[in-house]
Amino acid sequence: MAAVADEDSLRRALAQKQSSIDVQGGAVRQLKSSGAAKLDIEAAVQALNALKLEKASIESQLQAALAGAAGGGSSSASRDAFRQAVVNTLERRLFYIPSFKIYRGVAGLYDYGPPGCSVKSNVLSFWRQHFVLEENMLEVDCPCVTPEVVLKASGHVEKFTDLMVKDEKTGTCYRADHLLKDFCKEKLEKDFSLSAEKAAELKHILAVLDDLSAEQLGAKIKEYGITAPDTKNPLSDPYPFNLMFQTSIGPSGVSPGYMRPETAQGIFVNFRDLYYYNGNKLPFAAAQIGQAFRNEISPRQGLLRVREFTLAEIEHFVDPQDKSHPKFSDVAKLEFLMFPRDDQVSGQCAKKLQLGEAVSRGTVNNETLGYFIGRVYLFLTRLGIDKDRLRFRQHLANEMAHYAADCWDAEIESSYGWIECVGIADRSAYDLRAHSEKSSVALVAQEKFSEPREVEKLVITPIKKELGLAFKGNQKMVTEALEAMEEKVAMEMKADLESKGEVEFHVCTLGKNVTIKKNMVSISKEIKKEHQRVFTPSVIEPSFGIGRIIYCLYEHSFYTRPSKAGDEQLNVFSFPPLVAPIKCTVFPLVQNKKYEEVAKLISKSLTAAGISHKIDITGTSIGKRYARTDELGVPFAITVDSTSSVTVRERDSKDQVRVDVEKVASVVREVADGLSSWADVLKMYPLHSSETAEE
């Protein structure tokens, strides 16, 4: 709360100081108009200037407080300049570029160039190793084109929308919440005349933005006089826009479909077959990497908000009565930044918590959810994400889906602020139940008992004759909905029918409420012997936005350092060898046939060892060649300056060691594969010093 209190007190002090300046300014004008003595006027002007200096000091303090609250403690201008330097380097070195560039591009679509493809491939390869292989997951690959019926069952057709507004004159579309968010942030960061009360109001709007209805958003846009950013024209009222790309399957056009907005549904609809493949045993996890599509209204922020992107998703199916995890102890002692909802609501900051304590206190709902939070932390930090700029934020009550037991986002700080890159949710049994109901195929698991058990069972018996008379052609759908009721709903219906004689009941397949009377259904509980328990599994879902993770990795890895001559700043990407697009470069020191032959020999050894590399035999200076590869994030450079031994240079320290030609490929492979560190190499091989190497 300290930062908030500081900001509030500074805004109040600023308002008071401005009031004093207005009063003193009036006094100066009065003295001048009344022809007062020169000394009196000068003294009054001096007092006015002193007040203005005090105001400027308070403004500086407020700016620092706002920058600190935003994260990173840097100004908006410096963050923008840093981002521009990163993006310029990424585009110039072809990590990624706007798609269809020669046709002026399309917003929200990007091409990955050669180094970008390599980074992405390395990230996905490590994802498979870290999750799929280590956890024995079942990997699937499902189509991007999805029939409408699947996405109706999942709720995407009805609810996968954002609220949109239009420029009333040009028709240009904008996301309503983005316009309101930008307005609030701009006022908070740049309007120092804002009162503490108004600042608190704008902060409250930012906190509840996701929960505002179309009417509430529209009212705020009108209240604050927000107009179209490009033209300043008035805006329409907000209305929902479905983000899915619609298509049709087959030439007739009668079978509607969509480009999938996520990869998860392909796993859910295959649950029965995957469960059988896994020997009818729980828990198990299925994983999928693939493209997803969202027709963003006004995409921005580069790779962070795009219309086609790569998702890597895991659906871990578990018994809802037992969400313990046998490997939780492996991650229980991890300590990292966590941001529980209570801390968010009370205005506190994220703080370091031990994962085991967070689970034991109930801050994190269960061990399996906690286990995946820990595994996600290890995945991201091993990729090269700065652990001090990574936090796990719990969803607020207004963000949580009604069916979710708990949900945490892995957020990474970038020049755009905190960016959600991974969602880790306990989705309960919602998805499997929704597809079971829509498809009439039971997506359930069984637990066989060693001895039969007497259990109290809910028995729902629809009276078909009465339902037929009341609902005629809709009888089947009403009957199925009654039979699918959960115990709590059924017992509430029983009580209402006994007390009132009838009750309103929502039938999903009809999309409306119907009146159920006492003579239409019998609801009771009976003691039965059971040999097995049949249940719908819960799902723990970690979902990774690969493009967002990669962009944050670019920012976290980027820095500049002066050239040897000190006349320019050189760009460097400090990628760990794990994700670097090229692991190693090979440079003959000078254009010499013997050195070039040795370089080719080393290249063959590196290829045999599976190390991606590049030979550079251009006549440019070795220093310029180092600078070129540092800008690509290449961690190691081999310089051939003799036929028997070579130097190996490490990118960030610029240290070099001397290694025999026959051993160099194995040395680079061990460090690149993480089997040893550069510190280990320095202990084993003599440090090489060259005054001219970087010139």
XYZ file of C-alpha atoms in Angstrom, residues 20-687:
668
model
C -0.605 28.238 -4.173
C 0.873 29.048 -7.601
C -2.527 30.303 -8.821
C -2.872 32.541 -5.741
C 0.708 33.839 -6.040
C 0.292 34.403 -9.790
C -2.802 36.489 -9.052
C -0.817 38.485 -6.494
C 1.938 39.207 -9.063
C -0.624 40.379 -11.630
C -2.298 42.586 -8.997
C 1.041 44.188 -8.061
C 1.907 44.880 -11.692
C -1.501 46.368 -12.543
C -1.484 48.616 -9.466
C 1.994 50.003 -10.286
C 3.604 48.623 -7.110
C 7.280 49.177 -6.315
C 9.749 47.227 -8.454
C 11.282 45.512 -5.400
C 7.819 44.276 -4.265
C 7.080 42.884 -7.747
C 10.484 41.171 -7.956
C 9.996 39.594 -4.510
C 6.531 38.324 -5.531
C 7.886 36.889 -8.837
C 10.736 35.240 -6.934
C 8.220 33.596 -4.576
C 6.173 32.455 -7.601
C 9.245 30.901 -9.245
C 10.134 29.141 -5.985
C 6.632 27.622 -5.890
C 7.017 26.476 -9.526
C 10.341 24.810 -8.685
C 8.702 23.034 -5.751
C 5.889 21.901 -8.066
C 8.430 20.586 -10.607
C 10.143 18.628 -7.801
C 6.839 17.053 -6.742
C 6.075 16.198 -10.399
C 9.464 14.429 -10.662
C 8.721 12.444 -7.505
C 5.262 11.554 -8.830
C 6.734 10.458 -12.173
C 9.216 8.211 -10.340
C 6.430 6.759 -8.164
C 4.296 6.041 -11.254
C 7.226 4.403 -13.081
C 7.966 2.274 -10.010
C 4.329 1.215 -9.720
C 4.284 0.308 -13.431
C 7.321 -1.929 -12.878
C 10.954 -1.557 -13.779
C 11.288 1.994 -12.485
C 11.943 3.327 -15.979
C 10.090 6.091 -17.791
C 7.623 5.467 -20.598
C 9.996 7.158 -23.059
C 12.961 4.958 -22.110
C 10.804 1.809 -22.317
C 9.626 2.843 -25.787
C 13.217 3.563 -26.899
C 14.414 0.179 -25.589
C 11.531 -1.620 -27.332
C 12.257 0.155 -30.604
C 15.932 -0.864 -30.414
C 14.934 -4.504 -29.835
C 12.303 -4.558 -32.614
C 14.606 -2.812 -35.117
C 17.316 -5.406 -34.460
C 14.869 -8.324 -34.690
C 13.450 -7.131 -38.006
C 16.835 -6.172 -39.507
C 18.326 -9.562 -38.613
C 15.167 -11.311 -39.869
C 14.040 -12.897 -36.591
C 10.563 -11.844 -37.687
C 9.009 -9.399 -40.148
C 5.463 -8.259 -41.040
C 3.787 -10.792 -43.348
C 3.134 -9.787 -46.965
C 5.502 -6.845 -46.504
C 5.748 -5.956 -50.215
C 1.942 -5.501 -50.198
C 2.181 -3.207 -47.126
C 1.456 -6.091 -44.735
C -1.611 -7.147 -42.751
C -1.944 -6.148 -39.085
C -1.490 -9.047 -36.663
C 0.301 -11.386 -39.093
C 4.073 -11.994 -38.948
C 6.640 -14.222 -40.670
C 9.485 -15.818 -38.746
C 12.797 -15.559 -40.599
C 15.694 -18.074 -40.342
C 16.948 -17.153 -36.831
C 13.374 -16.714 -35.556
C 12.419 -20.170 -36.864
C 15.451 -21.652 -35.100
C 14.617 -19.970 -31.769
C 10.990 -21.115 -32.033
C 12.032 -24.665 -32.949
C 14.451 -24.778 -30.001
C 11.807 -23.474 -27.569
C 9.278 -26.093 -28.759
C 11.906 -28.841 -28.655
C 12.698 -27.977 -25.040
C 8.956 -27.788 -24.258
C 8.536 -31.361 -25.539
C 11.536 -32.531 -23.523
C 10.527 -30.676 -20.323
C 6.846 -31.650 -20.368
C 5.906 -34.371 -22.874
C 8.916 -36.649 -22.324
C 9.502 -36.024 -18.628
C 5.834 -36.451 -17.703
C 5.082 -39.294 -20.185
C 2.367 -37.245 -21.871
C 0.352 -38.434 -24.858
C 0.958 -36.050 -27.753
C -1.715 -35.517 -30.394
C -2.018 -33.380 -33.518
C -5.564 -32.328 -34.427
C -6.910 -30.316 -37.403
C -7.103 -26.524 -37.324
C -10.526 -26.563 -39.035
C -13.147 -27.442 -36.422
C -16.866 -28.227 -36.995
C -19.278 -25.706 -35.520
C -20.961 -28.297 -33.274
C -17.699 -28.812 -31.314
C -17.246 -25.091 -30.653
C -20.931 -24.697 -29.781
C -20.519 -27.329 -27.067
C -17.397 -25.627 -25.709
C -19.158 -22.240 -25.604
C -16.901 -20.499 -28.147
C -19.641 -19.810 -30.702
C -21.742 -17.973 -28.130
C -19.143 -16.448 -25.811
C -15.773 -16.088 -27.586
C -16.249 -12.368 -28.163
C -14.665 -8.992 -27.521
C -16.587 -5.731 -27.340
C -15.993 -3.555 -30.407
C -16.681 0.083 -31.280
C -16.616 1.727 -34.725
C -15.506 5.139 -35.912
C -18.940 6.477 -36.917
C -17.572 8.216 -40.031
C -14.838 5.887 -41.381
C -16.072 2.541 -40.036
C -12.646 1.687 -38.543
C -13.023 -0.818 -35.678
C -11.400 -0.715 -32.238
C -11.545 -2.857 -29.111
C -13.627 -0.904 -26.626
C -11.743 -2.089 -23.531
C -8.374 -1.196 -25.121
C -9.503 2.384 -25.759
C -10.706 2.778 -22.171
C -7.558 1.118 -20.801
C -5.281 3.377 -22.882
C -7.181 6.471 -21.748
C -6.920 5.538 -18.051
C -3.217 4.639 -18.257
C -2.373 7.802 -20.205
C -4.162 10.005 -17.659
C -2.547 8.225 -14.702
C 0.969 8.355 -16.177
C 0.984 11.814 -17.740
C -1.710 14.022 -16.198
C -0.124 15.375 -13.024
C -3.109 17.645 -12.386
C -5.259 14.563 -11.747
C -6.739 14.580 -8.228
C -6.107 11.644 -5.903
C -9.844 10.823 -6.038
C -9.925 10.806 -9.862
C -6.747 8.688 -9.955
C -8.380 6.169 -7.603
C -11.460 6.059 -9.891
C -9.330 5.358 -12.985
C -7.366 2.652 -11.147
C -10.618 0.998 -10.113
C -11.758 0.957 -13.747
C -8.479 -0.720 -14.781
C -8.950 -3.324 -12.042
C -12.512 -4.264 -13.105
C -12.114 -3.672 -16.853
C -12.637 -7.341 -17.777
C -15.894 -7.387 -15.854
C -17.570 -4.333 -17.454
C -20.646 -4.953 -19.581
C -21.149 -3.397 -23.025
C -23.424 -0.766 -21.464
C -20.900 0.104 -18.723
C -18.021 0.344 -21.217
C -20.086 2.546 -23.510
C -21.073 4.820 -20.617
C -17.440 5.305 -19.551
C -16.304 6.007 -23.138
C -18.977 8.724 -23.395
C -18.276 10.106 -19.899
C -14.551 10.544 -20.642
C -15.117 11.854 -24.178
C -13.024 9.084 -25.763
C -12.944 9.338 -29.570
C -11.386 7.366 -32.446
C -7.582 7.532 -31.962
C -6.765 8.265 -35.615
C -9.526 10.686 -36.616
C -10.991 11.947 -33.291
C -14.429 11.082 -34.716
C -17.220 9.909 -32.373
C -17.519 6.166 -31.650
C -20.479 3.798 -31.812
C -21.826 1.998 -28.745
C -19.832 -1.197 -27.946
C -21.188 -4.475 -29.319
C -19.874 -8.079 -29.238
C -17.704 -9.377 -32.075
C -16.876 -13.110 -32.302
C -13.125 -13.551 -32.693
C -13.223 -16.842 -34.597
C -12.506 -17.060 -38.323
C -15.570 -18.721 -39.868
C -15.355 -21.125 -42.799
C -17.374 -23.963 -44.318
C -16.383 -27.592 -44.701
C -17.013 -29.034 -48.152
C -18.170 -27.320 -51.366
C -21.869 -27.153 -50.480
C -21.328 -24.716 -47.619
C -23.946 -26.429 -45.457
C -21.421 -27.702 -42.892
C -20.182 -24.618 -41.007
C -16.828 -24.630 -39.252
C -14.222 -22.342 -37.717
C -10.468 -22.058 -37.569
C -9.798 -23.229 -34.016
C -9.204 -20.469 -31.434
C -7.306 -22.914 -29.173
C -5.924 -26.443 -29.434
C -7.582 -27.858 -26.302
C -10.903 -29.004 -27.837
C -9.150 -31.582 -30.021
C -7.847 -33.239 -26.855
C -11.197 -33.154 -25.023
C -13.141 -34.783 -27.855
C -10.508 -37.555 -28.029
C -10.595 -38.240 -24.274
C -12.295 -41.644 -24.518
C -9.717 -43.017 -26.978
C -6.772 -41.522 -25.086
C -8.070 -42.973 -21.805
C -8.291 -46.403 -23.444
C -4.783 -45.988 -24.947
C -3.498 -45.218 -21.440
C -4.860 -48.515 -20.110
C -7.998 -46.913 -18.625
C -5.857 -45.326 -15.898
C -5.833 -41.862 -14.331
C -4.120 -39.497 -13.994
C -2.673 -38.911 -17.450
C -1.912 -35.889 -19.588
C -2.345 -35.207 -23.287
C -0.407 -32.460 -25.069
C -0.642 -30.641 -28.368
C 1.409 -28.022 -30.197
C -0.328 -26.255 -33.069
C -1.607 -23.126 -34.726
C -4.597 -21.228 -33.359
C -6.486 -18.334 -34.933
C -8.230 -15.288 -33.483
C -9.607 -12.511 -35.655
C -8.345 -9.724 -33.386
C -10.258 -6.451 -33.767
C -7.230 -4.152 -33.710
C -4.027 -6.150 -33.216
C -1.018 -4.322 -31.826
C 2.088 -4.920 -29.690
C 3.871 -7.005 -32.336
C 4.118 -10.715 -31.518
C 2.076 -10.241 -28.335
C -1.300 -9.903 -30.071
C -1.598 -11.616 -33.436
C -4.242 -13.297 -35.561
C -2.393 -16.587 -36.079
C -0.120 -17.984 -33.398
C 1.371 -21.159 -31.932
C -0.076 -22.645 -28.762
C 1.366 -25.491 -26.704
C -1.319 -26.898 -24.419
C -1.521 -29.666 -21.836
C -4.715 -31.259 -20.514
C -3.907 -33.239 -17.359
C -6.875 -35.466 -16.442
C -7.187 -36.281 -12.744
C -9.668 -37.757 -10.281
C -11.585 -34.776 -8.801
C -11.446 -36.506 -5.382
C -7.640 -36.836 -5.454
C -5.625 -33.934 -6.871
C -2.395 -34.848 -5.097
C 0.722 -35.283 -7.265
C 3.430 -37.911 -6.641
C 6.206 -35.551 -7.826
C 5.068 -32.413 -6.021
C 8.012 -32.667 -3.603
C 10.336 -32.050 -6.609
C 9.048 -28.460 -6.870
C 7.698 -27.757 -3.353
C 10.830 -25.876 -2.229
C 10.899 -23.515 -5.225
C 10.505 -19.874 -4.208
C 9.429 -17.210 -6.684
C 7.187 -14.166 -7.132
C 3.523 -14.965 -6.564
C 0.596 -12.545 -6.607
C -2.435 -14.071 -4.831
C -5.810 -12.405 -5.374
C -6.025 -11.138 -1.762
C -2.774 -9.196 -2.228
C -4.051 -7.729 -5.500
C -7.338 -6.591 -3.955
C -5.563 -4.987 -0.958
C -3.153 -3.090 -3.233
C 0.006 -5.017 -2.288
C 2.783 -6.109 -4.653
C 3.807 -9.612 -5.729
C 6.192 -11.218 -3.249
C 8.308 -14.341 -3.082
C 6.491 -17.378 -1.685
C 7.574 -20.977 -1.331
C 5.365 -23.117 -3.548
C 4.880 -25.860 -0.930
C 3.631 -23.305 1.610
C 1.286 -21.718 -0.963
C -0.336 -25.126 -1.564
C -0.474 -26.146 2.112
C -2.167 -22.824 3.013
C -4.718 -23.248 0.218
C -3.485 -20.185 -1.695
C -2.968 -22.602 -4.600
C -5.968 -24.934 -4.775
C -4.226 -28.322 -5.011
C -0.920 -30.166 -5.479
C -1.361 -30.957 -9.170
C -2.040 -27.317 -10.011
C 0.944 -26.342 -7.839
C 3.152 -28.941 -9.514
C 2.499 -27.470 -12.938
C 3.075 -23.908 -11.662
C 6.514 -25.084 -10.471
C 7.285 -26.865 -13.736
C 6.269 -23.769 -15.734
C 8.602 -21.633 -13.576
C 11.516 -23.998 -14.284
C 10.693 -24.090 -18.010
C 10.623 -20.314 -18.411
C 13.734 -19.576 -16.339
C 15.759 -22.259 -18.134
C 14.768 -20.695 -21.450
C 16.361 -17.433 -20.285
C 13.440 -15.507 -18.745
C 14.677 -13.329 -15.859
C 13.295 -14.859 -12.636
C 12.965 -11.386 -11.082
C 10.710 -10.271 -13.945
C 8.453 -13.330 -13.812
C 5.454 -13.644 -11.509
C 2.470 -15.951 -11.077
C -0.743 -13.953 -10.694
C -3.933 -15.561 -9.421
C -7.120 -14.680 -11.286
C -9.468 -12.327 -9.463
C -13.020 -13.459 -8.780
C -14.346 -11.446 -11.762
C -11.816 -13.106 -14.118
C -12.515 -16.694 -13.091
C -14.718 -18.856 -15.257
C -17.728 -20.051 -13.229
C -16.555 -23.659 -13.463
C -12.861 -23.096 -12.616
C -11.525 -24.190 -9.209
C -8.430 -21.966 -9.465
C -6.377 -20.223 -12.155
C -2.907 -18.609 -12.253
C -1.168 -16.744 -15.065
C 2.583 -16.756 -15.562
C 3.197 -13.084 -16.360
C 6.501 -11.794 -17.746
C 7.490 -8.153 -17.472
C 8.405 -6.480 -20.762
C 8.499 -2.925 -22.116
C 4.707 -3.286 -22.549
C 4.257 -4.075 -18.836
C 3.292 -7.450 -17.356
C 2.281 -9.850 -20.141
C 0.285 -13.053 -19.621
C 2.278 -15.807 -21.362
C 1.068 -19.032 -19.716
C -2.297 -19.795 -18.132
C -2.442 -22.644 -15.576
C -6.052 -23.459 -14.709
C -7.997 -26.098 -12.824
C -11.008 -26.249 -15.161
C -12.840 -28.874 -13.042
C -14.924 -31.230 -15.211
C -16.609 -28.552 -17.334
C -15.181 -29.396 -20.783
C -15.743 -33.152 -20.707
C -19.275 -32.682 -19.358
C -20.117 -30.137 -22.063
C -18.944 -32.468 -24.853
C -20.653 -35.484 -23.212
C -23.967 -33.631 -23.152
C -23.698 -32.336 -26.715
C -22.415 -35.557 -28.323
C -24.370 -38.046 -26.154
C -21.077 -39.951 -25.708
C -20.014 -40.570 -22.094
C -16.555 -39.064 -21.507
C -15.959 -40.661 -18.114
C -13.438 -42.689 -16.136
C -13.948 -45.658 -13.800
C -12.491 -46.664 -10.472
C -13.007 -50.405 -9.766
C -13.526 -51.388 -6.123
C -11.814 -54.419 -4.589
C -15.038 -55.045 -2.604
C -18.584 -53.950 -3.540
C -19.656 -50.767 -1.732
C -23.049 -49.637 -0.554
C -23.550 -46.090 -1.774
C -26.407 -43.624 -1.743
C -27.268 -42.933 -5.368
C -29.280 -40.138 -6.913
C -32.112 -41.559 -9.041
C -33.802 -39.222 -11.547
C -36.766 -40.765 -13.359
C -38.438 -38.523 -15.967
C -42.145 -39.352 -16.486
C -42.081 -39.564 -20.274
C -45.862 -39.557 -20.790
C -46.306 -36.250 -18.925
C -43.207 -34.710 -20.555
C -44.491 -35.767 -23.994
C -47.852 -34.096 -23.411
C -46.186 -30.900 -22.174
C -43.249 -30.553 -24.579
C -44.184 -32.705 -27.608
C -41.238 -32.553 -30.088
C -38.873 -31.167 -27.421
C -39.530 -34.068 -25.010
C -36.208 -35.815 -25.740
C -34.094 -32.734 -25.043
C -35.928 -31.954 -21.786
C -35.612 -35.599 -20.656
C -31.854 -35.667 -21.390
C -31.329 -32.397 -19.523
C -33.185 -33.727 -16.469
C -31.176 -36.960 -16.476
C -27.900 -35.011 -16.717
C -28.591 -32.871 -13.609
C -25.902 -32.755 -10.934
C -26.933 -33.885 -7.454
C -27.071 -30.392 -5.950
C -29.346 -29.067 -8.735
C -31.551 -32.162 -8.578
C -32.069 -31.953 -4.812
C -32.890 -28.235 -5.068
C -35.457 -29.096 -7.768
C -36.947 -31.844 -5.557
C -37.367 -29.386 -2.650
C -38.942 -26.729 -4.900
C -41.336 -29.229 -6.514
C -42.469 -30.450 -3.099
C -43.023 -26.914 -1.782
C -44.261 -25.096 -4.902
C -45.436 -27.842 -7.257
C -43.448 -26.510 -10.226
C -40.025 -25.011 -11.024
C -38.267 -23.147 -13.855
C -35.519 -25.311 -15.448
C -32.954 -24.251 -18.062
C -32.470 -26.665 -20.983
C -29.140 -25.924 -22.735
C -30.046 -27.670 -25.976
C -33.213 -25.589 -26.261
C -31.489 -22.412 -25.090
C -34.390 -21.460 -22.810
C -36.162 -22.136 -19.505
C -39.105 -24.548 -19.285
C -41.595 -25.191 -16.476
C -41.229 -28.605 -14.811
C -44.217 -29.777 -12.738
C -44.259 -32.278 -9.875
C -45.885 -35.016 -12.004
C -43.156 -34.825 -14.696
C -40.135 -36.204 -12.778
C -39.336 -38.375 -9.773
C -36.171 -37.541 -7.809
C -34.962 -39.747 -4.954
C -31.917 -41.280 -3.305
C -31.491 -45.052 -3.018
C -28.892 -47.297 -1.409
C -27.242 -49.432 -4.070
C -24.300 -51.844 -4.223
C -21.617 -50.728 -6.632
C -18.577 -52.544 -7.999
C -17.071 -49.414 -9.501
C -17.286 -45.645 -9.385
C -17.923 -43.800 -12.640
C -16.966 -40.120 -12.720
C -16.028 -37.251 -15.019
C -12.338 -36.336 -14.552
C -11.185 -32.847 -13.672
C -8.714 -31.102 -15.969
C -5.613 -29.112 -15.053
C -4.670 -27.055 -18.126
C -1.348 -25.256 -18.650
C -1.624 -23.267 -21.902
C 1.486 -21.620 -23.411
C 1.476 -18.693 -25.847
C 4.741 -19.519 -27.632
C 5.025 -16.223 -29.567
C 4.562 -14.185 -26.387
C 7.184 -16.211 -24.520
C 9.640 -15.780 -27.408
C 9.095 -12.006 -27.613
C 9.661 -11.601 -23.846
C 12.777 -13.778 -24.193
C 14.050 -11.403 -26.905
C 13.623 -8.411 -24.583
C 15.136 -10.167 -21.550
C 18.148 -11.259 -23.616
C 18.882 -7.941 -25.350
C 21.582 -5.517 -24.250
C 24.167 -3.173 -25.796
C 27.867 -2.723 -25.102
C 30.476 -0.323 -26.474
C 32.706 -1.336 -29.369
C 36.447 -1.729 -28.768
C 37.024 1.778 -30.109
C 34.151 3.103 -27.970
C 32.595 4.944 -30.906
C 29.370 2.888 -31.181
C 27.029 0.653 -29.186
C 26.889 -2.992 -30.316
C 23.715 -5.062 -29.940
C 23.866 -8.443 -28.190
C 21.270 -11.163 -27.579
C 22.414 -13.210 -24.591
C 20.387 -16.345 -25.458
C 21.258 -19.456 -23.442
C 22.769 -22.128 -25.754
C 19.518 -24.074 -25.282
C 17.525 -21.612 -27.444
C 20.215 -19.776 -29.469
C 19.389 -19.900 -33.210
C 22.981 -20.865 -34.062
C 25.151 -22.485 -31.380
C 28.527 -21.720 -32.896
C 30.355 -19.859 -35.658
C 33.667 -20.820 -37.272
C 36.029 -18.039 -38.429
C 39.348 -18.503 -40.213
C 41.327 -15.567 -38.773
C 42.567 -14.554 -42.223
C 41.846 -15.744 -45.768
C 44.268 -18.638 -45.870
C 43.714 -21.993 -47.613
C 45.152 -24.023 -44.696
C 42.897 -22.280 -42.167
C 39.868 -22.700 -44.433
C 40.543 -26.459 -44.674
C 40.720 -26.675 -40.859
C 37.454 -24.685 -40.657
C 35.749 -27.198 -42.993
C 37.058 -30.095 -40.896
C 35.672 -28.499 -37.704
C 32.369 -27.869 -39.508
C 32.067 -31.595 -40.300
C 32.746 -32.470 -36.643
C 30.103 -29.976 -35.456
C 27.556 -31.365 -37.929
C 28.267 -34.921 -36.718
C 27.759 -33.707 -33.126
C 24.385 -32.127 -34.077
C 25.558 -28.550 -33.390
C 24.029 -25.839 -35.599
C 26.807 -23.549 -36.847
C 27.898 -21.172 -39.567
C 31.255 -20.630 -41.305
C 32.243 -17.032 -42.094
C 35.221 -16.728 -44.455
C 34.594 -13.119 -45.439
C 37.620 -10.848 -45.395
C 36.172 -8.491 -42.760
C 37.939 -8.040 -39.430
C 37.418 -10.660 -36.757
C 35.940 -7.973 -34.474
C 33.201 -7.154 -36.991
C 32.464 -10.849 -37.468
C 32.134 -11.282 -33.699
C 29.772 -8.277 -33.552
C 27.583 -9.735 -36.339
C 27.165 -13.056 -34.553
C 26.708 -11.456 -31.100
C 23.729 -9.616 -32.604
C 22.258 -12.998 -33.599
C 22.841 -14.337 -30.089
C 25.395 -16.990 -31.118
C 26.985 -18.128 -27.818
C 30.334 -19.487 -29.113
C 32.786 -18.541 -31.849
C 35.688 -20.741 -32.996
C 38.548 -18.777 -34.545
C 41.017 -20.767 -36.660
C 44.438 -19.189 -36.321
C 46.582 -22.329 -36.633
C 46.285 -25.864 -37.978
C 46.651 -27.650 -34.619
C 44.588 -25.626 -32.122
C 41.897 -22.943 -32.213
C 40.357 -20.377 -29.866
C 36.804 -20.682 -28.550
C 35.197 -17.358 -27.538
C 32.181 -17.021 -25.233
C 29.777 -14.273 -26.290
C 28.927 -12.446 -23.041
C 32.250 -12.525 -21.177
C 34.283 -12.389 -24.438
C 36.694 -14.837 -22.740
C 38.617 -17.149 -25.046
C 40.261 -20.529 -24.443
C 42.658 -22.515 -26.599
C 41.481 -26.015 -27.620
C 42.942 -28.711 -29.895
C 41.220 -28.989 -33.280
C 40.195 -32.632 -32.589
C 38.494 -31.728 -29.282
C 36.755 -28.466 -30.147
C 33.468 -29.977 -31.428
C 32.983 -32.095 -28.272
C 33.793 -29.087 -26.023
C 31.179 -26.915 -27.760
C 28.617 -29.746 -27.770
C 28.932 -30.364 -24.018
C 28.372 -26.689 -23.180
C 25.620 -26.229 -25.805
C 23.771 -29.329 -24.509
C 24.082 -28.157 -20.907
C 26.301 -31.103 -19.872
C 28.935 -28.644 -18.644
C 29.207 -24.882 -18.167
C 31.560 -22.246 -19.557
C 33.080 -22.051 -16.060
C 33.965 -25.767 -16.377
C 35.627 -25.061 -19.738
C 37.709 -22.239 -18.218
C 39.029 -24.672 -15.582
C 40.063 -27.261 -18.177
C 41.580 -25.163 -20.967
C 44.136 -22.321 -20.952
C 42.718 -18.799 -21.176
